[in-house]
Amino acid sequence: MTTESFKDKVVFITGGTSGLGLATTKLLLTSGARVFCIDIHDRSILTLLPSPNLAFHHCDVSDPSACQSAISACIQRFSRLDILFSCAGILAPLQTVVDLPISDFQNTINTNLCAAFYLCKAAIPHMKEQSGGAIVTVGLINLTRTIALDHARDGIRANVIIRGPGKKFLERVPAGRTCEPEEVARAVLFLAGDESSYTTGTNVALVIDGGLTCQSGIGDFTKL
């Protein structure tokens, strides 16, 4: 992956002010991309990463109309949209089905699943006009494969990554450490870039987990 491998590509990133989103934004900027970052948090990323190739838009991704507006704002700013990386997510309270409030369940589903649907629904028509694009999601295997099948003939690729475990599972990770955001970000750029131009809707997601699934049973995430 060369320094200018994403030169002039326009990348739309959710959750871009922290964690994986921030790490991916940094890597893309150094690779020549123009990045449109959305987040529910503040605009501090513009101070942290001052660049004419970075734009920020405040957005609650659980709101479908806000997602549509954000995609439109990206097109207005950069005139195109080549890559969509949906990585915004939240953790629901660790409670039983009986104890978990319905509002918390709905908020988690809207943020972690529905947001990717809303954004893809808004972004794909623009990608079709450009005769192609790339979509990368985090953990949304079936949604991503559906998009890959629906739009393969439109030149749109869709792939999914599975992030490594947190500290809770550290003792079970063969690599002996947790996954760094920058390591996942490099996988995102691979799936979004020309190096994976013939890769879409893969049966096995690109897993960055230090060997945990290999030890637990390849592809069997139920054993985690």
Coordinates of C-alpha atoms in Angstrom, one line a residue:
M1 CA 0.0 0.0 0.0
T2 CA 1.8 3.2 -1.2
T3 CA 1.7 6.6 0.5
E4 CA -0.5 7.9 -2.3
S5 CA -2.6 4.8 -2.8
F6 CA -5.9 6.7 -1.9
K7 CA -5.0 10.0 -3.6
D8 CA -8.1 12.0 -4.4
K9 CA -10.4 9.2 -3.1
V10 CA -13.3 10.5 -1.0
V11 CA -13.9 8.4 2.1
F12 CA -16.9 8.7 4.4
I13 CA -16.2 7.4 8.0
T14 CA -18.6 7.1 10.9
G15 CA -17.4 7.4 14.5
G16 CA -14.3 9.1 13.2
T17 CA -13.3 11.1 16.3
S18 CA -12.0 8.2 18.4
G19 CA -10.8 4.6 18.4
L20 CA -10.9 2.8 15.1
G21 CA -12.5 5.6 13.2
L22 CA -9.8 8.1 14.3
A23 CA -7.0 5.6 13.5
T24 CA -8.5 5.0 10.0
T25 CA -8.9 8.7 9.4
K26 CA -5.3 9.3 10.2
L27 CA -4.1 6.5 8.0
L28 CA -6.3 7.6 5.1
L29 CA -5.1 11.2 5.3
T30 CA -1.5 10.1 5.1
S31 CA -2.4 8.0 2.1
G32 CA -3.8 10.9 0.1
A33 CA -7.5 10.5 0.7
R34 CA -10.1 13.2 1.3
V35 CA -12.0 12.2 4.4
F36 CA -15.5 13.1 5.4
C37 CA -15.9 12.2 9.1
I38 CA -19.1 12.1 11.0
D39 CA -19.6 11.6 14.8
I40 CA -22.1 12.4 17.5
H41 CA -19.2 14.0 19.4
D42 CA -17.6 17.4 18.9
R43 CA -15.4 18.8 16.1
S44 CA -12.1 18.4 18.0
I45 CA -10.8 16.1 15.2
L46 CA -10.3 19.2 13.0
T47 CA -7.9 20.6 15.6
L48 CA -6.2 17.3 16.2
L49 CA -5.8 16.6 12.4
P50 CA -5.7 20.0 10.6
S51 CA -6.0 19.2 6.9
P52 CA -7.8 20.7 3.9
N53 CA -8.6 17.1 3.0
L54 CA -10.6 16.5 6.2
A55 CA -14.2 17.6 6.8
F56 CA -16.4 17.0 9.9
H57 CA -20.2 16.7 10.1
H58 CA -22.1 16.3 13.4
C59 CA -24.4 13.3 13.0
D60 CA -26.5 10.9 15.1
V61 CA -26.2 7.8 13.0
S62 CA -29.3 6.2 14.7
D63 CA -31.4 8.8 12.9
P64 CA -32.1 7.9 9.2
S65 CA -32.7 11.4 8.1
A66 CA -29.5 12.6 9.7
C67 CA -27.6 9.9 7.8
Q68 CA -29.2 11.0 4.5
S69 CA -28.2 14.6 5.3
A70 CA -24.6 13.6 6.1
I71 CA -24.2 11.7 2.8
S72 CA -25.6 14.8 1.0
A73 CA -23.2 17.0 2.8
C74 CA -20.3 14.8 1.8
I75 CA -21.3 15.0 -1.9
Q76 CA -21.7 18.8 -1.6
R77 CA -18.2 19.2 0.0
F78 CA -16.2 16.8 -2.2
S79 CA -18.5 16.2 -5.2
R80 CA -18.2 12.4 -4.9
L81 CA -18.1 9.4 -2.6
D82 CA -15.8 6.5 -3.3
I83 CA -15.6 4.6 0.0
L84 CA -17.9 4.2 3.0
F85 CA -16.6 2.8 6.2
S86 CA -19.3 2.3 8.9
C87 CA -17.7 1.7 12.2
A88 CA -19.7 3.7 14.8
G89 CA -21.0 1.5 17.6
I90 CA -22.0 1.3 21.2
L91 CA -22.2 -1.3 23.9
A92 CA -25.6 -2.2 25.4
P93 CA -25.7 -2.6 29.2
L94 CA -24.7 -6.1 30.2
Q95 CA -28.1 -7.3 31.4
T96 CA -30.4 -10.2 30.7
V97 CA -33.1 -10.0 28.1
V98 CA -35.7 -9.6 30.9
D99 CA -33.8 -6.8 32.6
L100 CA -32.5 -4.8 29.6
P101 CA -34.7 -1.8 28.9
I102 CA -36.3 -1.8 25.5
S103 CA -35.0 1.7 24.9
D104 CA -31.4 0.6 25.4
F105 CA -32.0 -2.4 23.1
Q106 CA -33.4 -0.2 20.3
N107 CA -30.7 2.4 20.7
T108 CA -28.0 -0.3 20.3
I109 CA -29.6 -1.9 17.3
N110 CA -30.2 1.5 15.6
T111 CA -26.6 2.6 16.2
N112 CA -24.8 -0.7 15.5
L113 CA -26.9 -2.2 12.7
C114 CA -29.5 0.2 11.3
A115 CA -27.1 3.1 10.9
A116 CA -25.0 1.1 8.4
F117 CA -28.2 0.3 6.4
Y118 CA -29.3 4.0 6.4
L119 CA -25.9 5.1 5.2
C120 CA -25.5 2.4 2.5
K121 CA -29.0 3.2 1.3
A122 CA -28.0 6.9 0.9
A123 CA -24.5 6.3 -0.4
I124 CA -25.0 3.5 -3.0
P125 CA -26.9 5.6 -5.6
H126 CA -24.0 8.0 -5.7
M127 CA -21.5 5.1 -6.1
K128 CA -23.6 3.7 -8.9
E129 CA -23.5 7.0 -10.8
Q130 CA -19.7 6.8 -10.5
S131 CA -19.7 3.1 -11.7
G132 CA -18.2 1.8 -8.5
G133 CA -17.3 2.2 -4.9
A134 CA -16.3 0.2 -1.8
I135 CA -18.1 -0.4 1.5
V136 CA -16.5 -1.7 4.7
T137 CA -18.4 -2.5 7.9
V138 CA -17.5 -3.9 11.3
G139 CA -19.2 -7.2 12.3
L140 CA -22.2 -6.9 10.0
I141 CA -21.7 -10.1 8.0
N142 CA -25.1 -10.8 6.5
L143 CA -26.0 -7.2 5.7
T144 CA -22.6 -6.7 4.0
R145 CA -22.9 -9.9 2.0
T146 CA -26.4 -8.9 0.9
I147 CA -25.1 -5.5 -0.3
A148 CA -22.2 -7.3 -2.1
L149 CA -24.6 -9.5 -4.0
D150 CA -27.0 -6.8 -4.8
H151 CA -24.5 -4.4 -6.3
A152 CA -21.6 -6.5 -7.6
R153 CA -22.7 -5.6 -11.2
D154 CA -22.6 -1.9 -10.3
G155 CA -18.9 -2.1 -9.5
I156 CA -19.6 -1.7 -5.8
R157 CA -17.7 -4.0 -3.4
A158 CA -18.7 -4.7 0.2
N159 CA -16.6 -6.4 2.9
V160 CA -16.7 -6.8 6.6
I161 CA -14.0 -6.9 9.3
I162 CA -14.2 -8.6 12.7
R163 CA -12.3 -6.7 15.4
G164 CA -10.1 -8.4 17.9
P165 CA -11.2 -9.0 21.5
G166 CA -10.8 -6.6 24.4
K167 CA -8.9 -7.2 27.7
K168 CA -11.6 -9.5 29.0
F169 CA -10.4 -12.3 26.6
L170 CA -6.7 -11.4 26.8
E171 CA -5.6 -14.6 28.5
R172 CA -7.2 -16.6 25.6
V173 CA -5.5 -14.7 22.7
P174 CA -2.5 -16.6 21.3
A175 CA -0.8 -13.3 20.4
G176 CA -0.8 -12.4 24.1
R177 CA -2.1 -8.9 23.6
T178 CA -5.1 -6.9 22.6
C179 CA -5.6 -5.5 19.1
E180 CA -4.5 -1.9 18.4
P181 CA -6.9 0.4 16.4
E182 CA -4.1 1.0 13.9
E183 CA -3.8 -2.7 13.1
V184 CA -7.5 -2.9 12.2
A185 CA -7.3 0.4 10.3
R186 CA -4.7 -1.2 8.0
A187 CA -7.1 -4.0 7.3
V188 CA -9.8 -1.4 6.5
L189 CA -7.6 0.3 3.9
F190 CA -6.8 -3.1 2.3
L191 CA -10.5 -3.9 1.8
A192 CA -11.3 -0.4 0.7
G193 CA -8.4 -0.1 -1.7
D194 CA -7.3 -1.4 -5.1
E195 CA -5.3 -4.2 -3.6
S196 CA -8.6 -6.0 -3.0
S197 CA -10.3 -5.0 -6.2
Y198 CA -11.7 -8.6 -6.8
T199 CA -12.7 -9.1 -3.2
T200 CA -16.3 -8.7 -2.2
G201 CA -18.8 -10.4 0.1
T202 CA -16.3 -12.9 1.3
N203 CA -17.7 -15.9 3.1
V204 CA -15.2 -15.5 5.9
A205 CA -14.8 -11.9 7.2
L206 CA -11.3 -10.5 7.6
V207 CA -10.7 -11.2 11.2
I208 CA -8.0 -9.3 13.1
D209 CA -7.9 -11.0 16.5
G210 CA -4.4 -12.3 17.3
G211 CA -5.4 -15.9 16.5
L212 CA -8.3 -16.2 18.9
T213 CA -10.8 -17.6 16.4
C214 CA -8.1 -20.0 15.1
Q215 CA -7.7 -21.4 18.7
S216 CA -11.5 -21.4 19.4
G217 CA -12.6 -22.8 16.0
I218 CA -12.2 -21.1 12.7
G219 CA -15.1 -18.8 11.9
D220 CA -17.1 -20.1 14.9
F221 CA -17.7 -16.9 16.7
T222 CA -20.2 -18.6 19.1
K223 CA -17.3 -20.1 21.0
L224 CA -15.9 -16.7 22.0

